[in-house]
Amino acid sequence: MRMRELGALQVPAMGLGCMGMSEFYGTADEAEALRTISRALDLGVTFLDTADMYGPFTNERLVGRAIAGRREEVVLATKFGNERGEDGARLGVNGRPEYVHRACDASLQRLGVDVIDLYYQHRVDTTVPVEETWGALRELVEAGKVRFTGISEAAPETIRRAHAVQPVTAVQTEYSLWTRDPEEDGVLATCAELGIGFVAYSPVGRGFLTGRIRSLDDLAPDDFRRHDPRFQGENLVRNLELVDRVREIAGEKGVTASQLALAWVLAQDGRAGSPTVVPIPGTKRVSYLEENAAAAEVSLTDADLRRLDDAAPRGATAGDRYADMSGVHV
């Protein structure tokens, strides 16, 4: 796996999102999840992404068990700010400095590590000046508990304010052929200007761009995507037209639709003034991990990229990314 630079942090060109191993995407299988992480490390996919709220808390413990004995191979990213109770209750967004310190200590313990390589503010707390939250992050770096810091789903001005307090190494936001907002809202341009890396989550459109989801019946009863606006009614019908166009191009190139979608995100790295871009597709199965990792070897020509831009242009996807967009991009 080739390497890329997120600011001063070197990571593989593709990471692994671990969220779905514990929650949100149907039934969890811990044994298969552990095998998947182990196989990822074998393949050089050593950039692992988790968060305290996944599970809640169980995903960090899972990742900690998976990397025990292999810590030096891993670039470990986790997040704070989406506060949840032990019972799973959502307690809101929390950016208070004292909470930042408490959350970091708890994550270090669950992960079984001495330092977090990349610590993200998961969502921006609009009730707390971002400078106060990032002052706490600076203190964590100075204390040696965190190496690098990042922010997720933040607007350009928020990114600038945070960066002025403590260097932002990476901005993590949803980005794919069906979520091209960062191209339009100034996030990619801001990252490029400030030398900040960009980490793309859901680069296969929450699994939709695989082409395997044709109706809600293809999702488990407890899969959160059943409530995602893009998977509902007329939105679903319109979005299936988009994914079918992507599948047609993938078939002509002899790759899967998910590989083509990932190759497109990988190809945005440095394209037209973009920053370094690193996708972190999530999966909980070894077979899908191997399929995703192979996308790093898919080469796209300028003609391929133009054709994909035509097949999935900006604004073509029907429906909001979340049922509640109030905490996103602030």
mmCIF file of C-alpha atoms in Angstrom:
data_model
loop_
_atom_site.group_PDB
_atom_site.id
_atom_site.type_symbol
_atom_site.label_atom_id
_atom_site.label_comp_id
_atom_site.label_asym_id
_atom_site.label_seq_id
_atom_site.Cartn_x
_atom_site.Cartn_y
_atom_site.Cartn_z
ATOM 1 C CA MET A 1 0.000 0.000 0.000
ATOM 2 C CA ARG A 2 1.436 3.352 -1.034
ATOM 3 C CA MET A 3 1.728 6.081 1.600
ATOM 4 C CA ARG A 4 0.333 9.606 1.743
ATOM 5 C CA GLU A 5 0.930 12.606 4.009
ATOM 6 C CA LEU A 6 -1.784 14.059 6.217
ATOM 7 C CA GLY A 7 0.089 17.157 7.206
ATOM 8 C CA ALA A 8 3.130 15.720 9.009
ATOM 9 C CA LEU A 9 1.448 12.354 9.612
ATOM 10 C CA GLN A 10 2.305 9.545 7.196
ATOM 11 C CA VAL A 11 -0.513 7.069 6.555
ATOM 12 C CA PRO A 12 -1.346 4.463 3.908
ATOM 13 C CA ALA A 13 -3.319 5.750 0.932
ATOM 14 C CA MET A 14 -6.372 3.902 2.252
ATOM 15 C CA GLY A 15 -7.493 3.319 5.824
ATOM 16 C CA LEU A 16 -10.121 1.162 7.515
ATOM 17 C CA GLY A 17 -13.246 2.526 9.172
ATOM 18 C CA CYS A 18 -14.107 0.237 12.095
ATOM 19 C CA MET A 19 -17.479 1.706 13.144
ATOM 20 C CA GLY A 20 -19.683 -0.916 11.520
ATOM 21 C CA MET A 21 -17.925 -3.718 13.384
ATOM 22 C CA SER A 22 -19.782 -2.706 16.543
ATOM 23 C CA GLU A 23 -22.928 -0.778 15.618
ATOM 24 C CA PHE A 24 -25.168 0.820 12.990
ATOM 25 C CA TYR A 25 -24.794 -1.686 10.131
ATOM 26 C CA GLY A 26 -26.650 -4.732 11.425
ATOM 27 C CA THR A 27 -25.444 -7.655 13.511
ATOM 28 C CA ALA A 28 -21.885 -7.561 14.810
ATOM 29 C CA ASP A 29 -19.522 -10.532 14.556
ATOM 30 C CA GLU A 30 -16.554 -9.894 16.837
ATOM 31 C CA ALA A 31 -14.490 -12.834 15.611
ATOM 32 C CA GLU A 32 -14.845 -11.774 11.974
ATOM 33 C CA ALA A 33 -14.095 -8.172 12.940
ATOM 34 C CA LEU A 34 -10.850 -9.198 14.618
ATOM 35 C CA ARG A 35 -9.893 -11.234 11.548
ATOM 36 C CA THR A 36 -10.690 -8.248 9.331
ATOM 37 C CA ILE A 37 -8.444 -5.876 11.279
ATOM 38 C CA SER A 38 -5.634 -8.442 11.339
ATOM 39 C CA ARG A 39 -5.932 -8.943 7.589
ATOM 40 C CA ALA A 40 -5.952 -5.173 7.060
ATOM 41 C CA LEU A 41 -2.629 -4.859 8.853
ATOM 42 C CA ASP A 42 -1.219 -7.701 6.751
ATOM 43 C CA LEU A 43 -2.261 -5.817 3.593
ATOM 44 C CA GLY A 44 -0.712 -2.558 4.750
ATOM 45 C CA VAL A 45 -4.057 -0.942 5.584
ATOM 46 C CA THR A 46 -2.677 0.235 8.910
ATOM 47 C CA PHE A 47 -4.664 3.477 9.357
ATOM 48 C CA LEU A 48 -7.520 2.449 11.672
ATOM 49 C CA ASP A 49 -10.424 4.761 12.473
ATOM 50 C CA THR A 50 -12.693 4.393 15.504
ATOM 51 C CA ALA A 51 -14.506 6.646 18.023
ATOM 52 C CA ASP A 52 -15.636 6.463 21.612
ATOM 53 C CA MET A 53 -19.307 6.745 20.612
ATOM 54 C CA TYR A 54 -19.247 3.628 18.396
ATOM 55 C CA GLY A 55 -20.908 0.896 20.383
ATOM 56 C CA PRO A 56 -20.810 3.022 22.489
ATOM 57 C CA PHE A 57 -17.279 2.388 23.753
ATOM 58 C CA THR A 58 -17.147 -1.218 22.530
ATOM 59 C CA ASN A 59 -15.495 -0.397 19.204
ATOM 60 C CA GLU A 60 -12.447 1.136 20.858
ATOM 61 C CA ARG A 61 -12.097 -1.966 23.048
ATOM 62 C CA LEU A 62 -12.396 -4.177 19.957
ATOM 63 C CA VAL A 63 -9.716 -2.222 18.085
ATOM 64 C CA GLY A 64 -7.508 -2.302 21.159
ATOM 65 C CA ARG A 65 -7.715 -6.089 21.313
ATOM 66 C CA ALA A 66 -7.081 -6.367 17.575
ATOM 67 C CA ILE A 67 -3.863 -4.333 17.641
ATOM 68 C CA ALA A 68 -2.426 -5.751 20.858
ATOM 69 C CA GLY A 69 1.075 -6.912 19.977
ATOM 70 C CA ARG A 70 1.042 -4.951 16.680
ATOM 71 C CA ARG A 71 0.749 -1.386 17.979
ATOM 72 C CA GLU A 72 3.877 -0.168 16.193
ATOM 73 C CA GLU A 73 2.358 -1.054 12.809
ATOM 74 C CA VAL A 74 -0.755 1.042 13.347
ATOM 75 C CA VAL A 75 -1.714 4.676 12.837
ATOM 76 C CA LEU A 76 -4.581 4.879 15.312
ATOM 77 C CA ALA A 77 -7.343 7.477 15.030
ATOM 78 C CA THR A 78 -10.224 7.956 17.422
ATOM 79 C CA LYS A 79 -12.661 10.748 18.264
ATOM 80 C CA PHE A 80 -14.459 12.557 21.049
ATOM 81 C CA GLY A 81 -17.409 14.919 21.186
ATOM 82 C CA ASN A 82 -20.494 12.831 20.408
ATOM 83 C CA GLU A 83 -21.214 12.031 24.045
ATOM 84 C CA ARG A 84 -23.151 8.859 24.856
ATOM 85 C CA GLY A 85 -24.050 7.052 28.025
ATOM 86 C CA GLU A 86 -23.151 3.460 28.870
ATOM 87 C CA ASP A 87 -26.751 2.534 27.969
ATOM 88 C CA GLY A 88 -26.287 4.002 24.482
ATOM 89 C CA ALA A 89 -28.276 7.170 25.154
ATOM 90 C CA ARG A 90 -27.160 10.151 23.092
ATOM 91 C CA LEU A 91 -26.202 12.962 25.449
ATOM 92 C CA GLY A 92 -25.359 15.557 22.812
ATOM 93 C CA VAL A 93 -22.220 17.202 21.452
ATOM 94 C CA ASN A 94 -19.645 18.125 24.087
ATOM 95 C CA GLY A 95 -16.611 20.294 23.429
ATOM 96 C CA ARG A 96 -15.927 21.499 26.965
ATOM 97 C CA PRO A 97 -12.193 21.381 27.788
ATOM 98 C CA GLU A 98 -12.616 19.277 30.921
ATOM 99 C CA TYR A 99 -14.618 16.755 28.912
ATOM 100 C CA VAL A 100 -11.934 16.609 26.208
ATOM 101 C CA HIS A 101 -9.339 15.582 28.804
ATOM 102 C CA ARG A 102 -11.673 13.048 30.411
ATOM 103 C CA ALA A 103 -12.678 11.532 27.075
ATOM 104 C CA CYS A 104 -9.057 11.178 25.957
ATOM 105 C CA ASP A 105 -8.035 9.382 29.132
ATOM 106 C CA ALA A 106 -10.975 6.996 28.770
ATOM 107 C CA SER A 107 -10.131 6.263 25.114
ATOM 108 C CA LEU A 108 -6.485 5.572 25.952
ATOM 109 C CA GLN A 109 -7.599 3.063 28.568
ATOM 110 C CA ARG A 110 -10.115 1.303 26.302
ATOM 111 C CA LEU A 111 -7.634 1.122 23.428
ATOM 112 C CA GLY A 112 -4.857 -0.102 25.712
ATOM 113 C CA VAL A 113 -2.327 2.401 24.330
ATOM 114 C CA ASP A 114 -0.161 5.201 25.699
ATOM 115 C CA VAL A 115 -0.779 7.663 22.871
ATOM 116 C CA ILE A 116 -3.412 8.322 20.195
ATOM 117 C CA ASP A 117 -1.881 9.050 16.792
ATOM 118 C CA LEU A 118 -4.765 11.200 15.483
ATOM 119 C CA TYR A 119 -7.455 12.536 17.838
ATOM 120 C CA TYR A 120 -10.493 14.124 16.193
ATOM 121 C CA GLN A 121 -13.159 16.444 17.461
ATOM 122 C CA HIS A 122 -16.036 14.330 16.138
ATOM 123 C CA ARG A 123 -18.592 17.138 15.974
ATOM 124 C CA VAL A 124 -18.357 20.828 16.758
ATOM 125 C CA ASP A 125 -20.053 22.011 19.959
ATOM 126 C CA THR A 126 -21.688 25.292 18.989
ATOM 127 C CA THR A 127 -22.096 26.224 22.677
ATOM 128 C CA VAL A 128 -18.329 26.213 23.301
ATOM 129 C CA PRO A 129 -15.874 28.420 21.362
ATOM 130 C CA VAL A 130 -13.788 26.092 19.226
ATOM 131 C CA GLU A 131 -10.693 27.847 20.556
ATOM 132 C CA GLU A 132 -11.451 26.471 24.028
ATOM 133 C CA THR A 133 -11.878 22.919 22.759
ATOM 134 C CA TRP A 134 -8.672 23.157 20.758
ATOM 135 C CA GLY A 135 -6.799 24.648 23.671
ATOM 136 C CA ALA A 136 -7.538 21.375 25.473
ATOM 137 C CA LEU A 137 -6.340 19.414 22.445
ATOM 138 C CA ARG A 138 -3.108 21.410 22.452
ATOM 139 C CA GLU A 139 -2.659 20.464 26.119
ATOM 140 C CA LEU A 140 -3.126 16.781 25.251
ATOM 141 C CA VAL A 141 -0.417 17.049 22.585
ATOM 142 C CA GLU A 142 1.902 18.790 25.041
ATOM 143 C CA ALA A 143 1.214 16.039 27.604
ATOM 144 C CA GLY A 144 2.216 13.353 25.071
ATOM 145 C CA LYS A 145 -1.211 11.697 25.062
ATOM 146 C CA VAL A 146 -1.983 12.696 21.460
ATOM 147 C CA ARG A 147 0.399 13.033 18.497
ATOM 148 C CA PHE A 148 -1.784 14.843 15.959
ATOM 149 C CA THR A 149 -5.222 16.461 16.009
ATOM 150 C CA GLY A 150 -8.148 16.560 13.596
ATOM 151 C CA ILE A 151 -11.716 17.749 13.233
ATOM 152 C CA SER A 152 -14.767 16.189 11.601
ATOM 153 C CA GLU A 153 -17.664 17.793 9.708
ATOM 154 C CA ALA A 154 -16.450 21.346 10.318
ATOM 155 C CA ALA A 155 -16.995 24.424 8.167
ATOM 156 C CA PRO A 156 -14.027 26.320 6.678
ATOM 157 C CA GLU A 157 -14.101 29.160 9.230
ATOM 158 C CA THR A 158 -14.226 26.681 12.121
ATOM 159 C CA ILE A 159 -11.259 24.815 10.653
ATOM 160 C CA ARG A 160 -9.298 28.069 10.433
ATOM 161 C CA ARG A 161 -10.099 29.019 14.036
ATOM 162 C CA ALA A 162 -9.071 25.590 15.336
ATOM 163 C CA HIS A 163 -5.890 25.590 13.234
ATOM 164 C CA ALA A 164 -4.839 28.926 14.749
ATOM 165 C CA VAL A 165 -4.784 27.324 18.225
ATOM 166 C CA GLN A 166 -3.372 23.868 17.473
ATOM 167 C CA PRO A 167 -2.378 22.663 13.974
ATOM 168 C CA VAL A 168 -5.145 20.655 12.323
ATOM 169 C CA THR A 169 -3.571 17.602 10.733
ATOM 170 C CA ALA A 170 -6.714 16.193 9.115
ATOM 171 C CA VAL A 171 -10.314 17.110 8.419
ATOM 172 C CA GLN A 172 -12.660 14.132 8.207
ATOM 173 C CA THR A 173 -15.875 14.559 6.247
ATOM 174 C CA GLU A 174 -18.120 12.369 4.131
ATOM 175 C CA TYR A 175 -16.910 12.364 0.514
ATOM 176 C CA SER A 176 -17.696 10.083 -2.399
ATOM 177 C CA LEU A 177 -19.207 10.016 -5.847
ATOM 178 C CA TRP A 178 -22.596 10.645 -4.231
ATOM 179 C CA THR A 179 -21.424 13.150 -1.609
ATOM 180 C CA ARG A 180 -19.390 15.845 -3.297
ATOM 181 C CA ASP A 181 -20.190 18.658 -0.879
ATOM 182 C CA PRO A 182 -16.535 19.299 0.157
ATOM 183 C CA GLU A 183 -15.813 20.394 -3.414
ATOM 184 C CA GLU A 184 -18.478 23.097 -3.174
ATOM 185 C CA ASP A 185 -18.488 24.255 0.449
ATOM 186 C CA GLY A 186 -14.848 25.302 0.616
ATOM 187 C CA VAL A 187 -13.600 22.476 2.847
ATOM 188 C CA LEU A 188 -11.244 20.909 0.293
ATOM 189 C CA ALA A 189 -9.937 24.322 -0.745
ATOM 190 C CA THR A 190 -9.357 25.323 2.880
ATOM 191 C CA CYS A 191 -7.459 22.116 3.581
ATOM 192 C CA ALA A 192 -5.292 22.610 0.497
ATOM 193 C CA GLU A 193 -4.540 26.218 1.451
ATOM 194 C CA LEU A 194 -3.554 25.367 5.030
ATOM 195 C CA GLY A 195 -1.675 22.133 4.276
ATOM 196 C CA ILE A 196 -4.264 19.996 6.072
ATOM 197 C CA GLY A 197 -4.994 16.442 4.951
ATOM 198 C CA PHE A 198 -8.525 15.303 4.110
ATOM 199 C CA VAL A 199 -9.919 11.958 5.292
ATOM 200 C CA ALA A 200 -12.987 10.770 3.373
ATOM 201 C CA TYR A 201 -15.443 8.679 5.356
ATOM 202 C CA SER A 202 -18.222 6.694 3.669
ATOM 203 C CA PRO A 203 -16.278 6.779 0.366
ATOM 204 C CA VAL A 204 -18.550 4.052 -1.026
ATOM 205 C CA GLY A 205 -21.692 5.981 -0.131
ATOM 206 C CA ARG A 206 -22.564 3.975 3.010
ATOM 207 C CA GLY A 207 -22.351 0.862 0.874
ATOM 208 C CA PHE A 208 -24.816 2.142 -1.708
ATOM 209 C CA LEU A 209 -22.199 2.525 -4.432
ATOM 210 C CA THR A 210 -21.413 -1.191 -4.226
ATOM 211 C CA GLY A 211 -24.640 -1.758 -6.142
ATOM 212 C CA ARG A 212 -25.657 -4.495 -3.684
ATOM 213 C CA ILE A 213 -28.444 -2.474 -2.064
ATOM 214 C CA ARG A 214 -31.541 -2.279 -4.238
ATOM 215 C CA SER A 215 -34.236 -1.850 -1.567
ATOM 216 C CA LEU A 216 -34.635 -1.524 2.197
ATOM 217 C CA ASP A 217 -35.225 -5.287 2.250
ATOM 218 C CA ASP A 218 -31.503 -5.696 1.566
ATOM 219 C CA LEU A 219 -30.725 -4.114 4.963
ATOM 220 C CA ALA A 220 -30.914 -5.711 8.403
ATOM 221 C CA PRO A 221 -33.881 -4.618 10.563
ATOM 222 C CA ASP A 222 -31.567 -2.651 12.889
ATOM 223 C CA ASP A 223 -29.458 -1.081 10.119
ATOM 224 C CA PHE A 224 -29.458 2.705 10.560
ATOM 225 C CA ARG A 225 -29.585 3.218 6.800
ATOM 226 C CA ARG A 226 -33.280 2.294 6.904
ATOM 227 C CA HIS A 227 -33.772 5.820 8.285
ATOM 228 C CA ASP A 228 -31.283 7.539 5.971
ATOM 229 C CA PRO A 229 -33.111 9.990 3.640
ATOM 230 C CA ARG A 230 -31.082 8.786 0.651
ATOM 231 C CA PHE A 231 -32.431 5.260 1.048
ATOM 232 C CA GLN A 232 -36.082 6.349 1.171
ATOM 233 C CA GLY A 233 -38.834 6.299 -1.474
ATOM 234 C CA GLU A 234 -38.270 8.443 -4.532
ATOM 235 C CA ASN A 235 -34.767 9.339 -3.344
ATOM 236 C CA LEU A 236 -33.824 5.664 -3.510
ATOM 237 C CA VAL A 237 -35.208 5.336 -7.043
ATOM 238 C CA ARG A 238 -33.211 8.332 -8.276
ATOM 239 C CA ASN A 239 -30.049 7.221 -6.505
ATOM 240 C CA LEU A 240 -30.284 3.749 -8.021
ATOM 241 C CA GLU A 241 -30.056 5.403 -11.433
ATOM 242 C CA LEU A 242 -26.783 7.030 -10.349
ATOM 243 C CA VAL A 243 -25.290 3.820 -9.008
ATOM 244 C CA ASP A 244 -26.301 1.925 -12.142
ATOM 245 C CA ARG A 245 -24.329 4.407 -14.234
ATOM 246 C CA VAL A 246 -21.303 3.793 -12.010
ATOM 247 C CA ARG A 247 -21.783 0.003 -12.246
ATOM 248 C CA GLU A 248 -21.825 0.210 -16.044
ATOM 249 C CA ILE A 249 -18.467 1.997 -16.117
ATOM 250 C CA ALA A 250 -17.037 -0.437 -13.553
ATOM 251 C CA GLY A 251 -18.096 -3.397 -15.675
ATOM 252 C CA GLU A 252 -16.340 -1.964 -18.704
ATOM 253 C CA LYS A 253 -13.127 -1.540 -16.664
ATOM 254 C CA GLY A 254 -13.356 -5.038 -15.198
ATOM 255 C CA VAL A 255 -13.610 -3.891 -11.572
ATOM 256 C CA THR A 256 -16.414 -3.843 -9.017
ATOM 257 C CA ALA A 257 -18.525 -0.735 -8.480
ATOM 258 C CA SER A 258 -17.078 -0.270 -4.994
ATOM 259 C CA GLN A 259 -13.519 -0.493 -6.356
ATOM 260 C CA LEU A 260 -14.329 2.126 -8.963
ATOM 261 C CA ALA A 261 -15.908 4.402 -6.348
ATOM 262 C CA LEU A 262 -12.831 4.084 -4.124
ATOM 263 C CA ALA A 263 -10.461 4.604 -7.047
ATOM 264 C CA TRP A 264 -12.311 7.849 -7.817
ATOM 265 C CA VAL A 265 -11.795 9.134 -4.257
ATOM 266 C CA LEU A 266 -8.129 8.090 -4.336
ATOM 267 C CA ALA A 267 -7.722 9.956 -7.625
ATOM 268 C CA GLN A 268 -8.919 13.223 -6.055
ATOM 269 C CA ASP A 269 -5.618 13.433 -4.172
ATOM 270 C CA GLY A 270 -4.038 16.658 -5.390
ATOM 271 C CA ARG A 271 -6.498 16.964 -8.278
ATOM 272 C CA ALA A 272 -7.272 20.555 -9.274
ATOM 273 C CA GLY A 273 -5.835 22.034 -6.113
ATOM 274 C CA SER A 274 -7.267 19.442 -3.733
ATOM 275 C CA PRO A 275 -5.324 18.452 -0.616
ATOM 276 C CA THR A 276 -4.026 14.995 0.200
ATOM 277 C CA VAL A 277 -7.094 12.732 0.241
ATOM 278 C CA VAL A 278 -7.255 9.416 2.110
ATOM 279 C CA PRO A 279 -10.460 7.329 2.069
ATOM 280 C CA ILE A 280 -11.364 5.105 5.021
ATOM 281 C CA PRO A 281 -13.946 2.618 3.725
ATOM 282 C CA GLY A 282 -15.620 0.705 6.508
ATOM 283 C CA THR A 283 -16.258 -3.005 6.480
ATOM 284 C CA LYS A 284 -16.632 -5.833 8.964
ATOM 285 C CA ARG A 285 -15.758 -8.706 6.611
ATOM 286 C CA VAL A 286 -12.406 -9.907 5.304
ATOM 287 C CA SER A 287 -13.736 -10.454 1.774
ATOM 288 C CA TYR A 288 -14.921 -6.854 1.410
ATOM 289 C CA LEU A 289 -11.701 -5.552 2.957
ATOM 290 C CA GLU A 290 -9.665 -7.378 0.326
ATOM 291 C CA GLU A 291 -11.930 -6.067 -2.430
ATOM 292 C CA ASN A 292 -11.522 -2.511 -1.139
ATOM 293 C CA ALA A 293 -7.746 -2.762 -0.725
ATOM 294 C CA ALA A 294 -7.403 -3.870 -4.346
ATOM 295 C CA ALA A 295 -8.951 -0.559 -5.417
ATOM 296 C CA ALA A 296 -5.616 1.101 -4.628
ATOM 297 C CA GLU A 297 -4.245 -0.575 -7.762
ATOM 298 C CA VAL A 298 -7.063 0.620 -10.061
ATOM 299 C CA SER A 299 -5.791 3.303 -12.420
ATOM 300 C CA LEU A 300 -8.194 5.925 -13.789
ATOM 301 C CA THR A 301 -7.433 7.991 -16.865
ATOM 302 C CA ASP A 302 -8.534 11.588 -17.314
ATOM 303 C CA ALA A 303 -11.252 10.261 -19.612
ATOM 304 C CA ASP A 304 -12.432 7.870 -16.883
ATOM 305 C CA LEU A 305 -12.611 10.718 -14.389
ATOM 306 C CA ARG A 306 -14.563 12.919 -16.799
ATOM 307 C CA ARG A 307 -16.999 10.090 -17.455
ATOM 308 C CA LEU A 308 -17.513 9.511 -13.728
ATOM 309 C CA ASP A 309 -18.030 13.229 -13.195
ATOM 310 C CA ASP A 310 -20.778 13.043 -15.812
ATOM 311 C CA ALA A 311 -22.283 9.881 -14.293
ATOM 312 C CA ALA A 312 -22.344 11.318 -10.762
ATOM 313 C CA PRO A 313 -22.144 15.102 -11.022
ATOM 314 C CA ARG A 314 -22.226 17.416 -8.055
ATOM 315 C CA GLY A 315 -25.719 17.679 -6.611
ATOM 316 C CA ALA A 316 -27.039 14.611 -8.420
ATOM 317 C CA THR A 317 -27.739 12.556 -5.295
ATOM 318 C CA ALA A 318 -31.280 12.790 -3.937
ATOM 319 C CA GLY A 319 -31.813 13.371 -0.217
ATOM 320 C CA ASP A 320 -29.875 14.747 2.735
ATOM 321 C CA ARG A 321 -26.913 12.818 4.160
ATOM 322 C CA TYR A 322 -28.568 12.532 7.583
ATOM 323 C CA ALA A 323 -32.135 12.753 8.829
ATOM 324 C CA ASP A 324 -30.870 15.511 11.159
ATOM 325 C CA MET A 325 -28.248 17.760 9.578
ATOM 326 C CA SER A 326 -28.182 20.273 12.440
ATOM 327 C CA GLY A 327 -24.822 19.147 13.861
ATOM 328 C CA VAL A 328 -23.048 18.769 10.542
ATOM 329 C CA HIS A 329 -20.700 21.311 8.914
ATOM 330 C CA VAL A 330 -20.664 24.040 11.557
#
